[in-house]
Short mmCIF file of C-alpha atoms in Angstrom, two decimals:
data_model
loop_
_atom_site.label_atom_id
_atom_site.label_comp_id
_atom_site.label_asym_id
_atom_site.label_seq_id
_atom_site.Cartn_x
_atom_site.Cartn_y
_atom_site.Cartn_z
CA MET Q 1 -4.43 28.47 -2.34
CA GLU Q 2 -4.76 32.31 -1.09
CA GLY Q 3 -4.84 33.71 -4.75
CA ALA Q 4 -5.35 33.91 -8.37
CA ALA Q 5 -8.59 31.01 -9.32
CA PRO Q 6 -7.36 27.80 -11.48
CA ASP Q 7 -7.90 28.66 -16.00
CA ARG Q 8 -11.08 26.00 -15.74
CA LEU Q 9 -13.29 26.51 -12.60
CA GLU Q 10 -15.14 23.54 -12.47
CA ALA Q 11 -19.97 24.19 -10.36
CA VAL Q 12 -21.72 20.53 -10.45
CA VAL Q 13 -25.06 20.80 -11.29
CA VAL Q 14 -27.19 18.12 -10.20
CA ILE Q 15 -30.87 17.75 -12.20
CA ALA Q 16 -34.12 17.26 -9.42
CA PRO Q 17 -35.24 13.86 -9.90
CA HIS Q 18 -39.21 14.79 -11.02
CA VAL Q 19 -36.79 15.92 -14.26
CA VAL Q 20 -35.25 13.45 -14.57
CA ILE Q 21 -37.68 10.47 -13.95
CA ARG Q 22 -40.28 12.79 -17.03
CA GLY Q 23 -37.22 12.07 -19.73
CA ASN Q 24 -36.75 16.43 -19.11
CA ALA Q 25 -33.12 16.13 -18.19
CA GLN Q 26 -31.96 17.29 -21.89
CA LYS Q 27 -33.75 20.04 -22.36
CA GLU Q 28 -32.48 21.55 -18.98
CA ILE Q 29 -28.51 20.03 -20.57
CA SER Q 30 -30.07 21.62 -23.72
CA ILE Q 31 -30.49 25.52 -21.36
CA LEU Q 32 -27.12 25.01 -20.63
CA ALA Q 33 -25.30 24.27 -23.59
CA GLU Q 34 -26.54 27.62 -24.92
CA GLN Q 35 -25.24 29.22 -21.84
CA GLY Q 36 -21.80 28.27 -22.98
CA PHE Q 37 -21.25 25.19 -20.79
CA LEU Q 38 -19.32 22.69 -21.00
CA ILE Q 39 -20.62 19.15 -19.97
CA THR Q 40 -16.89 17.21 -18.79
CA ARG Q 41 -18.66 14.64 -16.62
CA ARG Q 42 -22.81 13.38 -16.28
CA LYS Q 43 -24.06 10.63 -14.40
CA THR Q 44 -27.05 9.21 -13.77
CA PHE Q 45 -28.09 8.00 -10.52
CA ALA Q 46 -30.45 7.52 -7.11
CA MET Q 47 -27.79 9.11 -4.40
CA SER Q 48 -27.17 7.40 -1.11
CA PRO Q 49 -28.01 9.14 2.08
CA SER Q 50 -24.53 10.92 2.58
CA GLN Q 51 -24.59 12.09 -1.18
CA THR Q 52 -28.01 13.86 -0.36
CA ARG Q 53 -25.97 15.01 3.02
CA ALA Q 54 -23.41 16.04 1.04
CA ILE Q 55 -25.91 19.26 -1.23
CA ALA Q 56 -27.81 19.75 1.36
CA ALA Q 57 -25.85 20.79 3.50
CA GLY Q 58 -28.18 20.70 5.84
CA ASN Q 59 -31.21 22.43 4.03
CA ASP Q 60 -33.45 20.24 4.56
CA ALA Q 61 -35.53 21.31 1.62
CA VAL Q 62 -32.76 20.68 -1.25
CA ALA Q 63 -33.01 17.11 0.50
CA THR Q 64 -36.29 16.99 0.28
CA LYS Q 65 -36.72 17.40 -3.13
CA PHE Q 66 -32.93 16.17 -4.20
CA GLY Q 67 -33.16 12.57 -2.62
CA SER Q 68 -36.44 11.20 -3.85
CA GLY Q 69 -35.95 9.94 -7.09
CA PRO Q 70 -32.82 9.96 -9.51
CA VAL Q 71 -30.50 12.58 -10.32
CA CYS Q 72 -28.43 13.10 -13.19
CA ALA Q 73 -25.21 15.18 -11.48
CA LEU Q 74 -23.71 16.65 -14.21
CA VAL Q 75 -19.74 18.75 -14.51
CA VAL Q 76 -19.64 21.82 -16.07
CA VAL Q 77 -16.74 24.43 -17.44
CA ARG Q 78 -17.21 27.94 -19.55
CA ASN Q 79 -16.25 27.96 -22.54
CA ASP Q 80 -14.82 31.07 -22.20
CA ALA Q 81 -13.41 29.52 -19.36
CA THR Q 82 -14.91 32.20 -16.71
CA SER Q 83 -16.81 31.37 -13.14
CA PRO Q 84 -19.41 28.90 -14.12
CA TYR Q 85 -20.52 30.46 -9.79
CA SER Q 86 -22.14 33.74 -10.74
CA ALA Q 87 -23.99 31.95 -14.53
CA LEU Q 88 -25.17 29.27 -12.85
CA ALA Q 89 -26.94 31.86 -10.75
CA GLU Q 90 -28.12 33.69 -12.99
CA LEU Q 91 -29.98 31.22 -14.87
CA GLY Q 92 -32.54 30.84 -11.06
CA LEU Q 93 -33.57 27.19 -12.37
CA ASP Q 94 -35.03 26.14 -9.49
CA THR Q 95 -34.73 21.70 -11.44
CA LEU Q 96 -31.31 22.34 -10.89
CA TYR Q 97 -28.65 22.48 -7.86
CA CYS Q 98 -26.11 24.29 -8.21
CA THR Q 99 -22.98 24.64 -6.37
CA ASP Q 100 -21.26 28.04 -5.77
CA SER Q 101 -17.75 28.31 -4.95
CA SER Q 102 -14.17 25.23 -5.05
CA LEU Q 103 -14.42 24.19 -2.11
CA SER Q 104 -17.90 23.09 -1.97
CA THR Q 105 -17.77 22.09 -5.58
CA LEU Q 106 -15.07 20.01 -4.26
CA ARG Q 107 -16.85 18.81 -1.38
CA VAL Q 108 -19.61 17.62 -3.55
CA LYS Q 109 -18.10 16.16 -6.53
CA ALA Q 110 -16.16 14.26 -4.14
CA ALA Q 111 -19.69 12.78 -3.16
CA LEU Q 112 -21.04 12.18 -6.48
CA PHE Q 113 -18.19 11.67 -8.79
CA PRO Q 114 -15.52 9.30 -5.96
CA GLY Q 115 -12.46 8.37 -7.73
CA ARG Q 116 -10.24 5.42 -6.99
CA ARG Q 117 -8.23 7.61 -4.21
CA GLN Q 118 -4.79 6.35 -4.21
CA PHE Q 119 -2.14 8.08 -2.32
CA GLU Q 120 -0.87 10.79 -2.76
CA ARG Q 121 1.57 14.05 -1.62
CA THR Q 122 0.34 17.57 -0.78
CA LEU Q 123 1.54 21.80 0.25
CA ALA Q 124 1.13 23.19 2.88
CA VAL Q 125 1.26 26.80 3.88
CA THR Q 126 0.73 28.87 6.87
CA SER Q 127 1.17 31.78 8.48
CA GLY Q 128 1.87 32.29 11.78
CA ALA Q 129 0.83 30.24 15.23
CA ALA Q 130 -2.85 30.12 13.88
CA GLY Q 131 -2.10 28.97 11.36
CA GLN Q 132 0.04 26.06 12.67
CA GLN Q 133 -2.34 25.19 15.25
CA LEU Q 134 -5.18 25.13 12.37
CA LEU Q 135 -3.70 22.17 10.09
CA GLU Q 136 -2.32 20.44 12.77
CA SER Q 137 -5.49 19.34 13.77
CA VAL Q 138 -6.89 18.65 10.55
CA CYS Q 139 -3.58 16.39 10.57
CA ARG Q 140 -4.83 14.59 13.49
CA GLN Q 141 -8.80 14.04 13.06
CA HIS Q 142 -7.88 13.11 9.31
CA GLY Q 143 -4.55 11.40 9.28
CA PHE Q 144 -2.41 13.00 7.44
CA ILE Q 145 1.02 12.25 7.97
CA VAL Q 146 3.74 15.00 7.93
CA VAL Q 147 6.68 14.51 5.86
CA ALA Q 148 8.68 17.42 6.17
CA ARG Q 149 9.03 20.60 6.83
CA GLN Q 150 10.02 23.92 7.19
CA GLU Q 151 10.48 27.82 7.84
CA ARG Q 152 11.43 30.32 4.99
CA GLY Q 153 10.88 33.87 4.51
CA LEU Q 154 9.27 34.65 1.29
CA THR Q 155 10.31 35.49 -1.52
CA ALA Q 156 7.84 37.43 -4.36
CA LYS Q 157 9.16 34.26 -6.36
CA ASP Q 158 7.72 31.71 -3.46
CA ALA Q 159 4.33 34.29 -3.74
CA GLU Q 160 3.56 33.79 -6.30
CA ARG Q 161 4.89 30.80 -6.98
CA LEU Q 162 2.81 29.78 -4.05
CA ARG Q 163 -0.38 31.68 -4.26
CA VAL Q 164 0.37 33.42 -0.14
CA HIS Q 165 0.45 36.84 -0.16
CA LEU Q 166 3.68 38.94 0.18
CA SER Q 167 4.29 38.75 3.92
CA LEU Q 168 7.36 39.88 5.75
CA GLU Q 169 5.48 36.81 7.79
CA GLN Q 170 7.69 33.73 8.15
CA LYS Q 171 5.84 31.40 6.32
CA THR Q 172 5.43 27.50 7.33
CA LEU Q 173 6.06 25.35 4.22
CA TRP Q 174 4.86 21.20 4.95
CA VAL Q 175 4.43 17.65 3.68
CA LEU Q 176 1.68 16.27 4.31
CA GLU Q 177 0.24 12.52 3.15
CA LYS Q 178 -2.69 10.29 2.66
CA ASP Q 179 -4.82 8.73 0.12
CA ASN Q 180 -6.71 11.34 -1.76
CA ALA Q 181 -4.13 13.99 0.33
CA ILE Q 182 -5.29 16.51 -2.20
CA VAL Q 183 -8.92 17.74 -2.49
CA ASP Q 184 -9.15 16.13 1.95
CA LEU Q 185 -6.70 18.54 2.17
CA GLN Q 186 -8.45 21.73 0.53
CA LEU Q 187 -12.20 20.20 2.50
CA ALA Q 188 -10.41 19.64 5.76
CA VAL Q 189 -8.73 23.32 5.21
CA GLY Q 190 -11.70 24.30 3.96
CA ASP Q 191 -11.88 28.73 2.85
CA ALA Q 192 -8.87 29.51 6.18
CA THR Q 193 -6.72 32.23 4.89
CA VAL Q 194 -4.30 31.71 7.29
CA VAL Q 195 -3.79 28.07 5.73
CA SER Q 196 -2.83 27.47 1.71
CA VAL Q 197 -3.43 24.41 0.09
CA SER Q 198 -2.37 23.00 -2.98
CA ARG Q 199 -6.00 22.42 -5.30
CA THR Q 200 -3.65 19.28 -8.09
CA LEU Q 201 -2.00 17.32 -7.59
CA ALA Q 202 0.16 18.61 -10.28
CA GLU Q 203 1.31 22.19 -8.36
CA ALA Q 204 1.69 20.15 -5.23
CA ASP Q 205 4.38 17.75 -6.67
CA ASN Q 206 6.15 21.22 -8.21
CA ALA Q 207 6.22 22.95 -5.79
CA ILE Q 208 7.77 19.95 -3.35
CA GLN Q 209 10.45 19.15 -5.84
CA THR Q 210 11.78 23.07 -5.95
CA TYR Q 211 11.99 23.78 -2.30
CA TRP Q 212 13.48 19.67 -1.41
CA PRO Q 213 15.55 19.16 -4.62
CA GLU Q 214 16.82 16.08 -3.09
CA GLY Q 215 14.01 14.39 -1.60
CA PHE Q 216 13.75 12.66 1.87
CA PRO Q 217 15.70 11.50 4.18
CA LEU Q 218 14.77 7.06 4.55
CA GLN Q 219 13.47 6.14 7.33
CA ARG Q 220 13.15 2.61 8.75
CA THR Q 221 10.67 1.26 10.95
CA LEU Q 222 8.88 -2.08 12.41
CA ALA Q 223 5.76 -4.02 12.60
CA LEU Q 224 4.36 -6.83 14.22
CA LEU Q 225 1.32 -8.21 12.42
CA LYS Q 226 -0.19 -10.00 15.87
CA PRO Q 227 -1.67 -13.52 15.95
CA ASP Q 228 -5.47 -12.17 16.59
CA VAL Q 229 -5.24 -10.71 12.79
CA THR Q 230 -2.72 -13.59 11.22
CA ALA Q 231 -5.36 -16.07 12.03
CA ALA Q 232 -7.84 -13.93 11.08
CA GLY Q 233 -6.31 -13.56 7.33
CA HIS Q 234 -6.00 -10.03 7.12
CA ARG Q 235 -2.64 -10.06 6.56
CA ALA Q 236 -2.90 -9.65 2.73
CA ALA Q 237 -5.60 -7.52 3.13
CA ILE Q 238 -2.93 -5.43 5.88
CA LEU Q 239 0.47 -5.19 3.53
CA GLN Q 240 -1.57 -4.24 0.85
CA ALA Q 241 -2.70 -0.73 2.42
CA ILE Q 242 1.43 -0.74 3.54
CA VAL Q 243 1.97 -1.15 0.26
CA ASP Q 244 -0.58 1.50 -0.99
CA ALA Q 245 0.91 3.95 1.91
CA GLY Q 246 3.28 4.39 0.46
CA PHE Q 247 6.46 2.19 2.28
CA THR Q 248 8.95 0.02 1.28
CA VAL Q 249 8.73 -3.25 2.65
CA ILE Q 250 12.32 -4.07 3.07
CA ALA Q 251 12.98 -8.26 5.12
CA GLU Q 252 9.44 -9.41 5.60
CA ARG Q 253 9.98 -12.77 8.38
CA CYS Q 254 7.11 -15.08 9.89
CA LEU Q 255 7.41 -16.94 12.88
CA GLN Q 256 5.78 -17.89 16.21
CA MET Q 257 7.72 -16.18 19.51
CA THR Q 258 8.45 -18.44 22.08
CA LEU Q 259 7.42 -17.12 26.11
CA GLU Q 260 11.24 -16.15 26.65
CA LYS Q 261 11.34 -14.19 23.09
CA THR Q 262 9.00 -12.38 23.68
CA LYS Q 263 9.10 -11.32 26.91
CA ALA Q 264 13.00 -10.08 26.22
CA PHE Q 265 10.66 -7.92 23.50
CA TYR Q 266 8.26 -6.27 25.29
CA ALA Q 267 10.85 -5.83 28.80
CA GLU Q 268 10.78 -2.96 29.25
CA HIS Q 269 6.70 -2.63 29.73
CA ALA Q 270 8.07 -5.55 32.74
CA GLY Q 271 5.88 -4.80 36.25
CA LYS Q 272 3.12 -3.09 34.21
CA PRO Q 273 -0.58 -3.95 34.73
CA PHE Q 274 -1.58 -5.67 30.98
CA TYR Q 275 2.71 -7.71 30.64
CA ASP Q 276 1.25 -10.81 31.03
CA GLY Q 277 -1.83 -10.63 28.93
CA LEU Q 278 0.19 -9.34 26.77
CA VAL Q 279 3.17 -11.83 26.85
CA GLU Q 280 0.71 -14.47 26.86
CA PHE Q 281 -0.76 -13.29 23.60
CA MET Q 282 2.09 -12.38 21.06
CA SER Q 283 3.44 -15.68 22.18
CA SER Q 284 0.19 -16.91 21.90
CA GLY Q 285 -0.15 -17.61 17.40
CA PRO Q 286 2.03 -16.93 14.77
CA ILE Q 287 3.40 -13.37 13.49
CA VAL Q 288 4.99 -10.97 11.04
CA ALA Q 289 8.06 -9.39 11.25
CA LEU Q 290 8.44 -6.31 8.99
CA ALA Q 291 10.62 -4.32 8.20
CA LEU Q 292 9.77 -1.56 6.58
CA SER Q 293 10.38 2.36 5.18
CA LYS Q 294 9.74 5.22 3.32
CA PRO Q 295 9.94 9.00 5.19
CA ASN Q 296 8.82 9.95 8.41
CA ALA Q 297 8.32 5.92 9.07
CA VAL Q 298 8.04 5.85 11.97
CA SER Q 299 5.12 8.72 11.84
CA ALA Q 300 3.89 7.43 9.41
CA TRP Q 301 3.23 3.83 10.65
CA ARG Q 302 1.48 4.58 13.96
CA THR Q 303 0.09 7.47 11.25
CA LEU Q 304 -1.35 3.92 9.12
CA LEU Q 305 -1.75 1.67 12.17
CA GLY Q 306 -3.89 4.89 14.20
CA PRO Q 307 -5.40 5.12 18.04
CA THR Q 308 -3.66 2.19 20.64
CA ASN Q 309 -7.50 0.66 21.05
CA SER Q 310 -9.40 -0.19 18.25
CA ASP Q 311 -12.57 0.81 19.64
CA THR Q 312 -11.00 3.77 20.06
CA ALA Q 313 -9.85 4.35 16.66
CA ARG Q 314 -12.71 3.45 14.50
CA GLN Q 315 -14.13 6.68 15.84
CA THR Q 316 -11.39 8.67 15.47
CA ALA Q 317 -9.42 6.98 12.38
CA PRO Q 318 -11.75 5.02 10.64
CA ASN Q 319 -9.67 3.69 7.98
CA SER Q 320 -6.81 3.33 9.98
CA ILE Q 321 -5.68 -0.62 10.84
CA ARG Q 322 -6.29 -1.47 13.54
CA ALA Q 323 -9.88 0.55 13.62
CA GLN Q 324 -10.58 -2.76 10.36
CA PHE Q 325 -8.78 -5.24 12.29
CA GLY Q 326 -8.41 -4.39 15.34
CA THR Q 327 -10.75 -6.52 18.02
CA ASP Q 328 -8.87 -3.71 21.63
CA GLY Q 329 -6.61 -2.16 23.13
CA ARG Q 330 -4.96 -5.44 23.12
CA ARG Q 331 -5.79 -7.36 20.27
CA ASN Q 332 -5.17 -4.68 18.04
CA ALA Q 333 -3.72 -5.84 14.96
CA ALA Q 334 0.10 -4.30 14.85
CA HIS Q 335 2.26 -2.81 16.66
CA GLY Q 336 4.49 0.06 15.57
CA SER Q 337 7.79 1.30 17.03
CA ASP Q 338 7.02 5.00 18.94
CA SER Q 339 10.42 6.64 17.88
CA GLU Q 340 13.26 5.96 15.62
CA LEU Q 341 15.80 4.95 18.42
CA SER Q 342 12.41 1.96 19.77
CA ALA Q 343 12.42 1.13 15.58
CA ALA Q 344 16.49 0.65 15.70
CA ARG Q 345 16.26 -1.55 18.12
CA GLU Q 346 13.16 -3.37 17.42
CA LEU Q 347 14.56 -4.43 13.99
CA ARG Q 348 18.06 -5.90 15.64
CA PHE Q 349 15.50 -7.89 18.01
CA PHE Q 350 13.73 -9.31 14.78
CA PHE Q 351 15.79 -8.67 11.83
CA ALA Q 352 20.16 -9.11 13.27
CA ASP Q 353 21.64 -9.38 9.59
CA LEU Q 354 19.76 -5.79 7.70
CA PRO Q 355 21.60 -3.82 5.88
CA ALA Q 356 22.22 -0.47 7.66
CA ALA Q 357 20.44 2.35 6.58
CA SER Q 358 20.90 4.22 4.08
CA HIS Q 359 18.99 7.46 2.13
CA ARG Q 360 17.19 5.36 -0.59
CA PRO Q 361 14.23 2.12 -0.24
CA VAL Q 362 15.90 -1.08 0.56
CA SER Q 363 14.25 -3.56 -1.83
CA ALA Q 364 13.39 -7.57 -1.26
CA GLN Q 365 16.00 -9.13 -3.59
CA GLU Q 366 18.41 -7.44 -1.89
CA ILE Q 367 17.55 -7.93 1.45
CA GLU Q 368 17.18 -11.77 0.00
CA GLY Q 369 20.65 -11.86 -2.07
CA LYS Q 370 22.20 -10.67 1.43
CA GLN Q 371 20.72 -13.80 3.21
CA GLN Q 372 22.05 -15.69 0.91
CA GLU Q 373 25.33 -13.91 1.00
CA ALA Q 374 25.75 -15.04 4.97
CA SER Q 375 24.13 -18.88 3.88
CA LEU Q 376 27.29 -19.16 1.45
CA ASN Q 377 28.93 -17.77 3.48
CA GLN Q 378 28.80 -20.37 6.78
CA VAL Q 379 29.11 -23.21 3.96
CA LEU Q 380 32.83 -21.72 3.25
CA ILE Q 381 34.17 -21.40 6.72
CA LYS Q 382 32.85 -25.52 7.73
CA GLY Q 383 34.40 -26.49 4.02
CA LEU Q 384 38.01 -24.84 4.77
CA THR Q 385 38.21 -25.32 8.68
CA ALA Q 386 37.53 -29.00 6.75
CA LEU Q 387 40.16 -28.86 4.82
CA CYS Q 388 42.64 -27.35 7.80
CA ARG Q 389 42.48 -30.37 9.85
CA THR Q 390 44.06 -32.59 6.71
CA LYS Q 391 46.47 -29.39 5.51
CA PRO Q 392 46.31 -30.60 1.85
CA VAL Q 393 49.47 -28.75 -0.65
CA GLY Q 394 48.95 -27.40 -3.66
CA LEU Q 395 46.44 -28.73 -6.21
CA ALA Q 396 44.95 -31.57 -3.57
CA ALA Q 397 43.77 -28.29 -0.72
CA VAL Q 398 41.78 -27.36 -4.25
CA LYS Q 399 40.96 -30.80 -5.00
CA GLN Q 400 39.36 -31.26 -1.58
CA LEU Q 401 37.92 -28.42 -0.54
CA GLY Q 402 36.15 -29.04 -4.55
CA GLU Q 403 35.22 -32.07 -3.11
CA TRP Q 404 33.58 -30.87 0.96
CA LEU Q 405 31.36 -29.05 -0.92
CA ARG Q 406 30.35 -31.36 -3.42
CA ASP Q 407 29.41 -33.57 -1.00
CA ASN Q 408 28.13 -30.75 1.94
CA ASN Q 409 26.24 -29.03 -0.62
CA PRO Q 410 22.74 -27.50 1.42
CA LEU Q 411 21.25 -26.85 -1.96
CA ARG Q 412 21.93 -30.68 -2.80
CA PRO Q 413 19.19 -32.10 -4.60
CA VAL Q 414 17.58 -35.05 -3.23
CA ILE Q 415 17.09 -38.50 -4.82
CA ILE Q 416 13.99 -40.68 -2.97
CA GLU Q 417 14.31 -43.82 -4.00
CA PRO Q 418 11.47 -45.88 -5.95
CA ALA Q 419 8.54 -47.64 -3.54
CA ALA Q 420 9.11 -50.90 -3.49
CA GLY Q 421 7.78 -52.67 -6.77
CA ALA Q 422 7.99 -49.59 -9.00
CA GLN Q 423 11.85 -50.39 -10.56
CA LYS Q 424 10.54 -54.50 -11.69
CA GLU Q 425 6.71 -52.33 -12.97
CA TYR Q 426 9.60 -49.86 -15.22
CA ALA Q 427 11.28 -52.66 -15.92
CA SER Q 428 8.63 -55.42 -16.73
CA THR Q 429 6.94 -51.72 -19.22
CA LEU Q 430 10.43 -51.14 -21.14
CA GLU Q 431 11.15 -54.77 -21.64
CA LYS Q 432 7.33 -55.05 -24.08
CA LEU Q 433 8.14 -51.88 -24.66
CA GLN Q 434 11.49 -52.67 -26.50
CA GLU Q 435 9.72 -56.08 -28.53
CA ARG Q 436 7.50 -53.21 -30.39
CA ALA Q 437 9.57 -50.76 -30.63
CA PRO Q 438 11.88 -50.55 -34.30
CA GLY Q 439 15.60 -51.70 -32.80
CA GLY Q 440 14.51 -51.08 -29.52
CA GLN Q 441 14.58 -47.73 -29.10
CA ILE Q 442 13.32 -46.24 -27.20
CA ARG Q 443 11.80 -42.35 -26.58
CA ILE Q 444 10.39 -41.27 -23.23
CA VAL Q 445 8.93 -38.42 -22.29
CA PHE Q 446 9.00 -36.61 -18.48
CA ILE Q 447 5.83 -34.30 -18.33
CA VAL Q 448 6.49 -32.03 -15.10
CA GLY Q 449 4.55 -30.54 -12.88
CA PRO Q 450 3.68 -29.82 -9.28
CA PRO Q 451 0.92 -32.73 -8.09
CA GLY Q 452 -2.65 -32.50 -9.38
CA SER Q 453 -1.28 -29.48 -12.13
CA GLY Q 454 -3.04 -32.66 -14.27
CA LYS Q 455 -0.07 -34.49 -15.56
CA GLY Q 456 -2.18 -37.20 -15.98
CA THR Q 457 -4.09 -35.81 -18.65
CA GLN Q 458 -1.64 -34.94 -20.83
CA CYS Q 459 -0.04 -38.44 -20.38
CA GLU Q 460 -3.41 -39.68 -22.12
CA MET Q 461 -4.33 -36.66 -24.84
CA MET Q 462 -0.59 -37.96 -26.63
CA ARG Q 463 -1.12 -40.49 -25.97
CA SER Q 464 -4.87 -41.10 -27.79
CA GLN Q 465 -4.53 -38.74 -30.59
CA LEU Q 466 -0.60 -38.92 -31.24
CA GLY Q 467 -0.33 -42.15 -30.81
CA THR Q 468 2.26 -42.40 -28.93
CA GLY Q 469 3.11 -45.54 -26.61
CA ARG Q 470 1.60 -46.06 -22.56
CA ALA Q 471 1.90 -43.69 -19.97
CA CYS Q 472 3.35 -45.19 -16.79
CA PRO Q 473 0.99 -45.20 -14.56
CA ARG Q 474 2.30 -44.21 -10.97
CA SER Q 475 5.07 -41.69 -12.24
CA SER Q 476 4.34 -38.32 -14.80
CA MET Q 477 6.65 -40.39 -17.58
CA LEU Q 478 5.32 -41.59 -21.41
CA PHE Q 479 7.28 -43.66 -22.92
CA ALA Q 480 6.52 -43.58 -26.85
#
């Protein structure tokens, strides 16, 4: 944001390839140390074309010089916490490329020292209509999600906290989110004076907690993973992207819609040119329905989806779900509700038993518990109905209900009769073992596990190593 500089400004220094190849990089590093620079990061590597472009910034001579071989890249700060830029310029070493501002440092550091991109929230402060227009344009171009905004007149304390100039003009505070939001927003805004942004995650968190102490109300939306991505095996990757974007999946359902149900879901589009093809496609294979929750969920999910046409998405929002997994305008990976009203209607269509919305995320465990409760109620209603038919008196009613529940338990274990001839084999084996066992006492060990888990192998190992009896060839039992 505008105003005071952070305590220790960073700069990026790149040592030229011819110095690195000759083994003289350490001499340059020693010069930097003698001049009061502290190296916080270092790596030697050959830059990719995109990394070379990041430091060249359109200067062909720089691109040729530093893109010709391995370089040694450094992140440096001044020991005395002063600005490093003028001190680096005064060195006058033509073997070094040095960033000359905090903005160029952000850009080059992001290119040369890319970290794991994680989902972040950041704060922006805009001044007037020009600031608002600039930030809205940045959000559209770079995929920032607007979580919340508020207009307020700033006090002197506010201006100091946000590091903006105090004026009578009202400011607009914005909470934005996306992966790597802190750095990406600084780079996107540049040195514009009408927009100020947080420079660190801690700074953003502190400001957000100050001006939104109660957090943000949750919203729900529907997501549908379409037949093309489920058939291609992209379900897990898209779910991971959803979770990484800060959504809570409060309900999930895999199904294949009938033609009639698909027509009912898309009824508002009936008569439009794309309707018949859309209905046919959406009923052509399994889909995954998701109930998603997060602040401003409708807008956030549509931003993550990207433009409707996947080809357009690849051009304008290359990191969006449709850009990565979609094919065209119809086979575009996923569906998202277009408004809060549509979301409520569409969620009821797929999740009729979904609990009422609350101001906190609802976990999948709560949804599962609700579904189990509904199933229990259905069983009890049937049992009580049977009880009403016979009208037992007193404790007889309790006994009869208990017996009915025992006999009609939907989770009652199923006993599978052994295959023909197996019982005779078991009986024969037992007789032989009883003849050899002291007192006719036999211990039976059951080895339990799914198919292919190695039950038979374990039986044989126990028999051979522990001196037990024999393994029954058609079961997971060991007779000891």
